[in-house]
């Protein structure tokens, strides 16, 4: 659930414990250069690597990136398969080369929707990195906020039908505990680059009290200095969590 999660680090006086990023603008970045959309995703995947490392270096404890939504399957087949290839490449790299890094990798989403080789890589990296103590990197893949809440409701309804709980015993915590992010703090800051100002089915439950920062930069052009800018903006906000 939420707390006033502003932690101190060496570089910033105040740093959000959990940051969510809606990595948007790959397609427009490619279009501006006369390239196919998949070239934008390739560039976006490089940016993602850089920003994940940087976030970990500056002391962010949880970073959630929106890599593929439940709606993204509706994109042209060659774009979807280019994205799957990028995910595969990254996971293979993470399994092979990331043993030195202390990053824990977790997946938010319905992984049953992926091919068996991708699922295997997902399971391997989650298992290999489970005991690491550094930043948790959540990859939201085949993820939809409504779908996540729906599956939590189904699990709780099942417990009620089985007589394990009464409807009046259902709490917010019970719902939170049945989301992909169970045990993790809610995002303090959600960043959306590319100039779009909407939530697009991202962490709908968890974002109840998140601060939003929208940046006018396309994701492949996003640099560590833009993360700094968003954190500095966050530090100025007065979070009240519904109080005064
Ligand atoms: C939205 O931009 C972006 C996506 C749907 C894909 C995001 C994926 C990556 C950045 C690659 C991540 C890679 C790994 C390894 C996790 P868009 O295509 O909708 O851009 P547009 O709005 O400009 O068309």
mmCIF file of C-alpha atoms and ligand atoms in Angstrom:
data_model
loop_
_atom_site.group_PDB
_atom_site.id
_atom_site.type_symbol
_atom_site.label_atom_id
_atom_site.label_comp_id
_atom_site.label_asym_id
_atom_site.label_seq_id
_atom_site.Cartn_x
_atom_site.Cartn_y
_atom_site.Cartn_z
ATOM 1 C CA UNK A 1 0.000 0.000 0.000
ATOM 2 C CA UNK A 2 1.197 3.580 0.159
ATOM 3 C CA UNK A 3 3.475 5.438 2.486
ATOM 4 C CA UNK A 4 5.161 8.774 2.006
ATOM 5 C CA UNK A 5 7.916 6.979 0.160
ATOM 6 C CA UNK A 6 10.493 9.663 -0.249
ATOM 7 C CA UNK A 7 13.906 8.190 0.435
ATOM 8 C CA UNK A 8 17.210 9.996 0.538
ATOM 9 C CA UNK A 9 20.159 9.152 -1.684
ATOM 10 C CA UNK A 10 23.523 10.724 -2.392
ATOM 11 C CA UNK A 11 22.466 12.539 -5.557
ATOM 12 C CA UNK A 12 18.985 13.710 -4.532
ATOM 13 C CA UNK A 13 17.606 14.902 -1.217
ATOM 14 C CA UNK A 14 14.375 13.143 -2.025
ATOM 15 C CA UNK A 15 13.968 10.146 -4.275
ATOM 16 C CA UNK A 16 10.823 8.155 -5.049
ATOM 17 C CA UNK A 17 11.026 4.595 -3.820
ATOM 18 C CA UNK A 18 8.954 3.284 -6.742
ATOM 19 C CA UNK A 19 8.904 4.847 -10.212
ATOM 20 C CA UNK A 20 6.663 3.717 -13.072
ATOM 21 C CA UNK A 21 7.445 4.634 -16.671
ATOM 22 C CA UNK A 22 5.084 4.433 -19.641
ATOM 23 C CA UNK A 23 7.708 4.091 -22.383
ATOM 24 C CA UNK A 24 5.893 5.953 -25.149
ATOM 25 C CA UNK A 25 6.896 7.513 -28.451
ATOM 26 C CA UNK A 26 8.951 4.811 -30.174
ATOM 27 C CA UNK A 27 6.740 4.830 -33.272
ATOM 28 C CA UNK A 28 6.861 8.621 -33.651
ATOM 29 C CA UNK A 29 10.614 8.625 -33.124
ATOM 30 C CA UNK A 30 11.001 6.161 -36.020
ATOM 31 C CA UNK A 31 8.519 8.016 -38.241
ATOM 32 C CA UNK A 32 10.414 11.279 -37.807
ATOM 33 C CA UNK A 33 13.474 9.508 -39.219
ATOM 34 C CA UNK A 34 11.651 7.724 -42.038
ATOM 35 C CA UNK A 35 12.300 4.368 -40.337
ATOM 36 C CA UNK A 36 9.917 1.445 -39.687
ATOM 37 C CA UNK A 37 8.201 1.463 -36.288
ATOM 38 C CA UNK A 38 10.241 -1.508 -35.152
ATOM 39 C CA UNK A 39 13.413 0.603 -35.425
ATOM 40 C CA UNK A 40 11.825 2.875 -32.808
ATOM 41 C CA UNK A 41 11.323 -0.106 -30.499
ATOM 42 C CA UNK A 42 14.949 -1.180 -30.970
ATOM 43 C CA UNK A 43 16.078 2.320 -29.991
ATOM 44 C CA UNK A 44 13.546 2.282 -27.120
ATOM 45 C CA UNK A 45 14.975 -0.995 -25.832
ATOM 46 C CA UNK A 46 18.447 0.586 -25.656
ATOM 47 C CA UNK A 47 17.016 3.534 -23.731
ATOM 48 C CA UNK A 48 15.277 1.116 -21.382
ATOM 49 C CA UNK A 49 18.604 -0.627 -20.580
ATOM 50 C CA UNK A 50 20.298 2.709 -19.887
ATOM 51 C CA UNK A 51 17.515 4.079 -17.714
ATOM 52 C CA UNK A 52 17.096 0.854 -15.704
ATOM 53 C CA UNK A 53 20.824 0.891 -14.823
ATOM 54 C CA UNK A 54 20.722 4.578 -14.014
ATOM 55 C CA UNK A 55 17.655 4.227 -11.783
ATOM 56 C CA UNK A 56 19.371 1.433 -9.897
ATOM 57 C CA UNK A 57 22.570 3.514 -9.541
ATOM 58 C CA UNK A 58 20.774 6.496 -8.039
ATOM 59 C CA UNK A 59 18.971 4.374 -5.466
ATOM 60 C CA UNK A 60 15.471 3.768 -6.865
ATOM 61 C CA UNK A 61 14.147 0.634 -5.148
ATOM 62 C CA UNK A 62 11.417 -0.332 -7.629
ATOM 63 C CA UNK A 63 11.183 0.559 -11.294
ATOM 64 C CA UNK A 64 8.182 -0.581 -13.306
ATOM 65 C CA UNK A 65 8.278 -0.167 -17.074
ATOM 66 C CA UNK A 66 5.267 -0.651 -19.325
ATOM 67 C CA UNK A 67 6.736 -2.762 -22.121
ATOM 68 C CA UNK A 68 3.681 -4.414 -23.695
ATOM 69 C CA UNK A 69 0.009 -3.947 -22.924
ATOM 70 C CA UNK A 70 -2.802 -6.460 -23.334
ATOM 71 C CA UNK A 71 -3.977 -4.215 -26.194
ATOM 72 C CA UNK A 72 -0.600 -4.191 -28.000
ATOM 73 C CA UNK A 73 -1.387 -7.601 -29.582
ATOM 74 C CA UNK A 74 -3.632 -5.631 -31.965
ATOM 75 C CA UNK A 75 -0.606 -4.019 -33.647
ATOM 76 C CA UNK A 76 0.626 -5.262 -37.031
ATOM 77 C CA UNK A 77 2.144 -8.719 -36.847
ATOM 78 C CA UNK A 78 5.662 -7.653 -37.810
ATOM 79 C CA UNK A 79 5.687 -4.999 -35.073
ATOM 80 C CA UNK A 80 4.522 -7.513 -32.444
ATOM 81 C CA UNK A 81 7.110 -10.050 -33.537
ATOM 82 C CA UNK A 82 9.860 -7.389 -33.485
ATOM 83 C CA UNK A 83 8.875 -6.581 -29.892
ATOM 84 C CA UNK A 84 8.904 -10.278 -28.920
ATOM 85 C CA UNK A 85 12.392 -10.553 -30.423
ATOM 86 C CA UNK A 86 13.582 -7.576 -28.370
ATOM 87 C CA UNK A 87 12.137 -9.081 -25.170
ATOM 88 C CA UNK A 88 13.852 -12.385 -25.936
ATOM 89 C CA UNK A 89 17.195 -10.682 -26.612
ATOM 90 C CA UNK A 90 16.987 -8.732 -23.382
ATOM 91 C CA UNK A 91 16.076 -11.765 -21.285
ATOM 92 C CA UNK A 92 18.863 -13.852 -22.778
ATOM 93 C CA UNK A 93 21.279 -11.031 -22.063
ATOM 94 C CA UNK A 94 19.947 -10.654 -18.510
ATOM 95 C CA UNK A 95 20.345 -14.376 -17.818
ATOM 96 C CA UNK A 96 23.841 -14.478 -19.368
ATOM 97 C CA UNK A 97 25.389 -11.210 -18.247
ATOM 98 C CA UNK A 98 23.559 -9.814 -15.259
ATOM 99 C CA UNK A 99 24.918 -12.035 -12.510
ATOM 100 C CA UNK A 100 27.120 -9.141 -11.354
ATOM 101 C CA UNK A 101 24.128 -6.833 -11.097
ATOM 102 C CA UNK A 102 22.094 -6.915 -7.983
ATOM 103 C CA UNK A 103 18.806 -6.263 -9.802
ATOM 104 C CA UNK A 104 15.755 -8.421 -9.170
ATOM 105 C CA UNK A 105 13.603 -8.867 -12.278
ATOM 106 C CA UNK A 106 9.885 -9.508 -12.013
ATOM 107 C CA UNK A 107 7.073 -9.674 -14.528
ATOM 108 C CA UNK A 108 3.716 -8.036 -14.162
ATOM 109 C CA UNK A 109 1.157 -9.462 -16.537
ATOM 110 C CA UNK A 110 -0.294 -12.631 -17.937
ATOM 111 C CA UNK A 111 2.790 -14.495 -19.110
ATOM 112 C CA UNK A 112 0.670 -17.409 -20.360
ATOM 113 C CA UNK A 113 0.086 -15.245 -23.458
ATOM 114 C CA UNK A 114 3.727 -15.560 -24.549
ATOM 115 C CA UNK A 115 5.464 -18.279 -26.550
ATOM 116 C CA UNK A 116 6.951 -21.159 -24.577
ATOM 117 C CA UNK A 117 10.571 -20.050 -25.151
ATOM 118 C CA UNK A 118 9.807 -16.565 -23.848
ATOM 119 C CA UNK A 119 7.941 -18.029 -20.861
ATOM 120 C CA UNK A 120 10.922 -20.202 -20.051
ATOM 121 C CA UNK A 121 13.262 -17.200 -20.128
ATOM 122 C CA UNK A 122 10.859 -15.250 -17.933
ATOM 123 C CA UNK A 123 10.713 -18.046 -15.377
ATOM 124 C CA UNK A 124 14.508 -18.467 -15.409
ATOM 125 C CA UNK A 125 15.319 -14.797 -14.861
ATOM 126 C CA UNK A 126 12.689 -14.451 -12.127
ATOM 127 C CA UNK A 127 14.150 -17.468 -10.356
ATOM 128 C CA UNK A 128 17.819 -16.488 -10.867
ATOM 129 C CA UNK A 129 17.310 -12.961 -9.623
ATOM 130 C CA UNK A 130 14.831 -13.643 -6.795
ATOM 131 C CA UNK A 131 17.394 -13.421 -3.981
ATOM 132 C CA UNK A 132 19.065 -10.246 -5.169
ATOM 133 C CA UNK A 133 18.754 -7.298 -2.856
ATOM 134 C CA UNK A 134 19.068 -4.310 -5.197
ATOM 135 C CA UNK A 135 16.431 -2.565 -7.279
ATOM 136 C CA UNK A 136 13.394 -4.572 -8.330
ATOM 137 C CA UNK A 137 12.792 -4.099 -12.041
ATOM 138 C CA UNK A 138 9.189 -4.886 -12.915
ATOM 139 C CA UNK A 139 8.561 -5.548 -16.583
ATOM 140 C CA UNK A 140 4.880 -5.029 -17.304
ATOM 141 C CA UNK A 141 4.291 -7.332 -20.266
ATOM 142 C CA UNK A 142 0.945 -8.527 -21.570
ATOM 143 C CA UNK A 143 -0.191 -6.283 -18.757
ATOM 144 C CA UNK A 144 -3.455 -4.408 -18.341
ATOM 145 C CA UNK A 145 -4.546 -2.687 -15.149
ATOM 146 C CA UNK A 146 -8.214 -3.638 -15.538
ATOM 147 C CA UNK A 147 -7.311 -7.219 -16.252
ATOM 148 C CA UNK A 148 -5.092 -7.306 -13.167
ATOM 149 C CA UNK A 149 -7.938 -6.047 -10.947
ATOM 150 C CA UNK A 150 -10.363 -8.466 -12.595
ATOM 151 C CA UNK A 151 -8.157 -11.475 -11.858
ATOM 152 C CA UNK A 152 -7.718 -10.342 -8.243
ATOM 153 C CA UNK A 153 -11.544 -10.128 -7.963
ATOM 154 C CA UNK A 154 -11.911 -13.614 -9.391
ATOM 155 C CA UNK A 155 -9.478 -15.104 -6.855
ATOM 156 C CA UNK A 156 -11.224 -13.363 -3.972
ATOM 157 C CA UNK A 157 -14.676 -14.353 -5.257
ATOM 158 C CA UNK A 158 -13.512 -17.954 -5.392
ATOM 159 C CA UNK A 159 -12.396 -17.783 -1.763
ATOM 160 C CA UNK A 160 -15.823 -16.351 -0.867
ATOM 161 C CA UNK A 161 -17.695 -19.034 -2.806
ATOM 162 C CA UNK A 162 -15.608 -21.693 -1.040
ATOM 163 C CA UNK A 163 -16.651 -20.169 2.272
ATOM 164 C CA UNK A 164 -13.080 -19.164 3.203
ATOM 165 C CA UNK A 165 -14.054 -15.491 3.565
ATOM 166 C CA UNK A 166 -17.267 -13.478 3.861
ATOM 167 C CA UNK A 167 -17.874 -10.603 1.396
ATOM 168 C CA UNK A 168 -17.788 -8.102 4.265
ATOM 169 C CA UNK A 169 -14.306 -9.338 5.157
ATOM 170 C CA UNK A 170 -12.876 -8.287 1.784
ATOM 171 C CA UNK A 171 -10.434 -5.432 2.293
ATOM 172 C CA UNK A 172 -8.375 -3.127 0.072
ATOM 173 C CA UNK A 173 -5.290 -4.928 1.305
ATOM 174 C CA UNK A 174 -6.739 -8.241 0.144
ATOM 175 C CA UNK A 175 -7.173 -6.801 -3.349
ATOM 176 C CA UNK A 176 -3.639 -5.318 -3.322
ATOM 177 C CA UNK A 177 -2.262 -8.671 -2.167
ATOM 178 C CA UNK A 178 -3.803 -10.361 -5.197
ATOM 179 C CA UNK A 179 -2.267 -7.982 -7.750
ATOM 180 C CA UNK A 180 0.989 -8.731 -9.594
ATOM 181 C CA UNK A 181 2.666 -6.146 -7.341
ATOM 182 C CA UNK A 182 1.663 -7.859 -4.062
ATOM 183 C CA UNK A 183 4.156 -6.930 -1.298
ATOM 184 C CA UNK A 184 5.560 -3.992 -3.294
ATOM 185 C CA UNK A 185 4.913 -0.337 -2.468
ATOM 186 C CA UNK A 186 2.669 1.622 -4.834
ATOM 187 C CA UNK A 187 4.451 3.820 -7.393
ATOM 188 C CA UNK A 188 5.254 7.243 -5.960
ATOM 189 C CA UNK A 189 5.956 8.729 -9.367
ATOM 190 C CA UNK A 190 4.688 7.788 -12.818
ATOM 191 C CA UNK A 191 6.473 9.293 -15.809
ATOM 192 C CA UNK A 192 5.046 9.411 -19.301
ATOM 193 C CA UNK A 193 7.268 10.746 -22.056
ATOM 194 C CA UNK A 194 6.113 11.580 -25.609
ATOM 195 C CA UNK A 195 3.660 14.339 -24.695
ATOM 196 C CA UNK A 196 0.603 12.072 -24.239
ATOM 197 C CA UNK A 197 -1.222 12.718 -20.985
ATOM 198 C CA UNK A 198 -3.127 9.578 -20.098
ATOM 199 C CA UNK A 199 -2.722 6.458 -17.975
ATOM 200 C CA UNK A 200 -3.488 3.854 -20.694
ATOM 201 C CA UNK A 201 -4.497 1.020 -18.345
ATOM 202 C CA UNK A 202 -1.207 1.195 -16.385
ATOM 203 C CA UNK A 203 -1.237 0.279 -12.669
ATOM 204 C CA UNK A 204 -4.810 1.508 -12.230
ATOM 205 C CA UNK A 205 -5.160 0.332 -8.641
ATOM 206 C CA UNK A 206 -1.610 1.143 -7.556
ATOM 207 C CA UNK A 207 -1.617 4.661 -9.082
ATOM 208 C CA UNK A 208 -4.325 5.967 -6.727
ATOM 209 C CA UNK A 209 -1.932 8.449 -5.114
ATOM 210 C CA UNK A 210 0.964 8.506 -7.575
ATOM 211 C CA UNK A 211 2.388 11.791 -8.767
ATOM 212 C CA UNK A 212 2.393 12.122 -12.560
ATOM 213 C CA UNK A 213 5.091 13.808 -14.599
ATOM 214 C CA UNK A 214 4.596 14.155 -18.344
ATOM 215 C CA UNK A 215 7.632 14.977 -20.442
ATOM 216 C CA UNK A 216 7.726 16.236 -23.993
ATOM 217 C CA UNK A 217 10.373 13.834 -25.184
ATOM 218 C CA UNK A 218 10.037 10.641 -27.196
ATOM 219 C CA UNK A 219 11.128 7.529 -25.274
ATOM 220 C CA UNK A 220 14.179 6.683 -27.461
ATOM 221 C CA UNK A 221 15.506 10.203 -26.739
ATOM 222 C CA UNK A 222 14.940 9.876 -22.989
ATOM 223 C CA UNK A 223 18.203 10.356 -21.063
ATOM 224 C CA UNK A 224 19.196 10.058 -17.417
ATOM 225 C CA UNK A 225 18.857 13.862 -17.182
ATOM 226 C CA UNK A 226 15.122 13.493 -17.970
ATOM 227 C CA UNK A 227 14.736 11.062 -15.087
ATOM 228 C CA UNK A 228 16.543 13.606 -12.892
ATOM 229 C CA UNK A 229 14.132 16.283 -14.101
ATOM 230 C CA UNK A 230 11.101 14.126 -13.228
ATOM 231 C CA UNK A 231 12.531 13.330 -9.781
ATOM 232 C CA UNK A 232 13.209 17.020 -9.125
ATOM 233 C CA UNK A 233 9.613 17.821 -10.117
ATOM 234 C CA UNK A 234 8.365 15.016 -7.823
ATOM 235 C CA UNK A 235 10.418 16.409 -4.931
ATOM 236 C CA UNK A 236 8.547 19.719 -5.204
ATOM 237 C CA UNK A 237 5.124 18.110 -4.978
ATOM 238 C CA UNK A 238 3.163 18.211 -1.770
ATOM 239 C CA UNK A 239 1.678 14.727 -1.358
ATOM 240 C CA UNK A 240 -1.410 14.686 0.817
ATOM 241 C CA UNK A 241 -2.918 11.234 0.160
ATOM 242 C CA UNK A 242 -6.394 12.716 0.404
ATOM 243 C CA UNK A 243 -5.598 14.614 3.611
ATOM 244 C CA UNK A 244 -4.988 18.357 3.953
HETATM 245 C C1 LIG B 1 4.835 2.615 -26.985
HETATM 246 O O1 LIG B 1 5.308 3.464 -28.017
HETATM 247 C C2 LIG B 1 5.817 1.585 -26.770
HETATM 248 C C3 LIG B 1 5.570 0.247 -26.820
HETATM 249 C C4 LIG B 1 4.235 -0.321 -27.094
HETATM 250 C C5 LIG B 1 6.647 -0.729 -26.636
HETATM 251 C C6 LIG B 1 7.616 -0.393 -25.552
HETATM 252 C C7 LIG B 1 8.734 -1.311 -25.660
HETATM 253 C C8 LIG B 1 10.022 -0.948 -25.604
HETATM 254 C C9 LIG B 1 10.514 0.412 -25.292
HETATM 255 C C10 LIG B 1 11.063 -2.009 -25.755
HETATM 256 C C11 LIG B 1 11.309 -2.542 -24.387
HETATM 257 C C12 LIG B 1 12.223 -3.598 -24.431
HETATM 258 C C13 LIG B 1 12.473 -4.399 -23.406
HETATM 259 C C14 LIG B 1 13.578 -5.318 -23.587
HETATM 260 C C15 LIG B 1 11.716 -4.405 -22.148
HETATM 261 P P1 LIG B 1 4.501 3.523 -29.380
HETATM 262 O O2 LIG B 1 5.024 2.471 -30.261
HETATM 263 O O3 LIG B 1 3.039 3.443 -29.101
HETATM 264 O O4 LIG B 1 4.901 4.931 -29.915
HETATM 265 P P2 LIG B 1 3.963 5.933 -30.715
HETATM 266 O O5 LIG B 1 2.868 6.353 -29.776
HETATM 267 O O6 LIG B 1 4.890 7.055 -31.039
HETATM 268 O O7 LIG B 1 3.455 5.215 -31.927
#
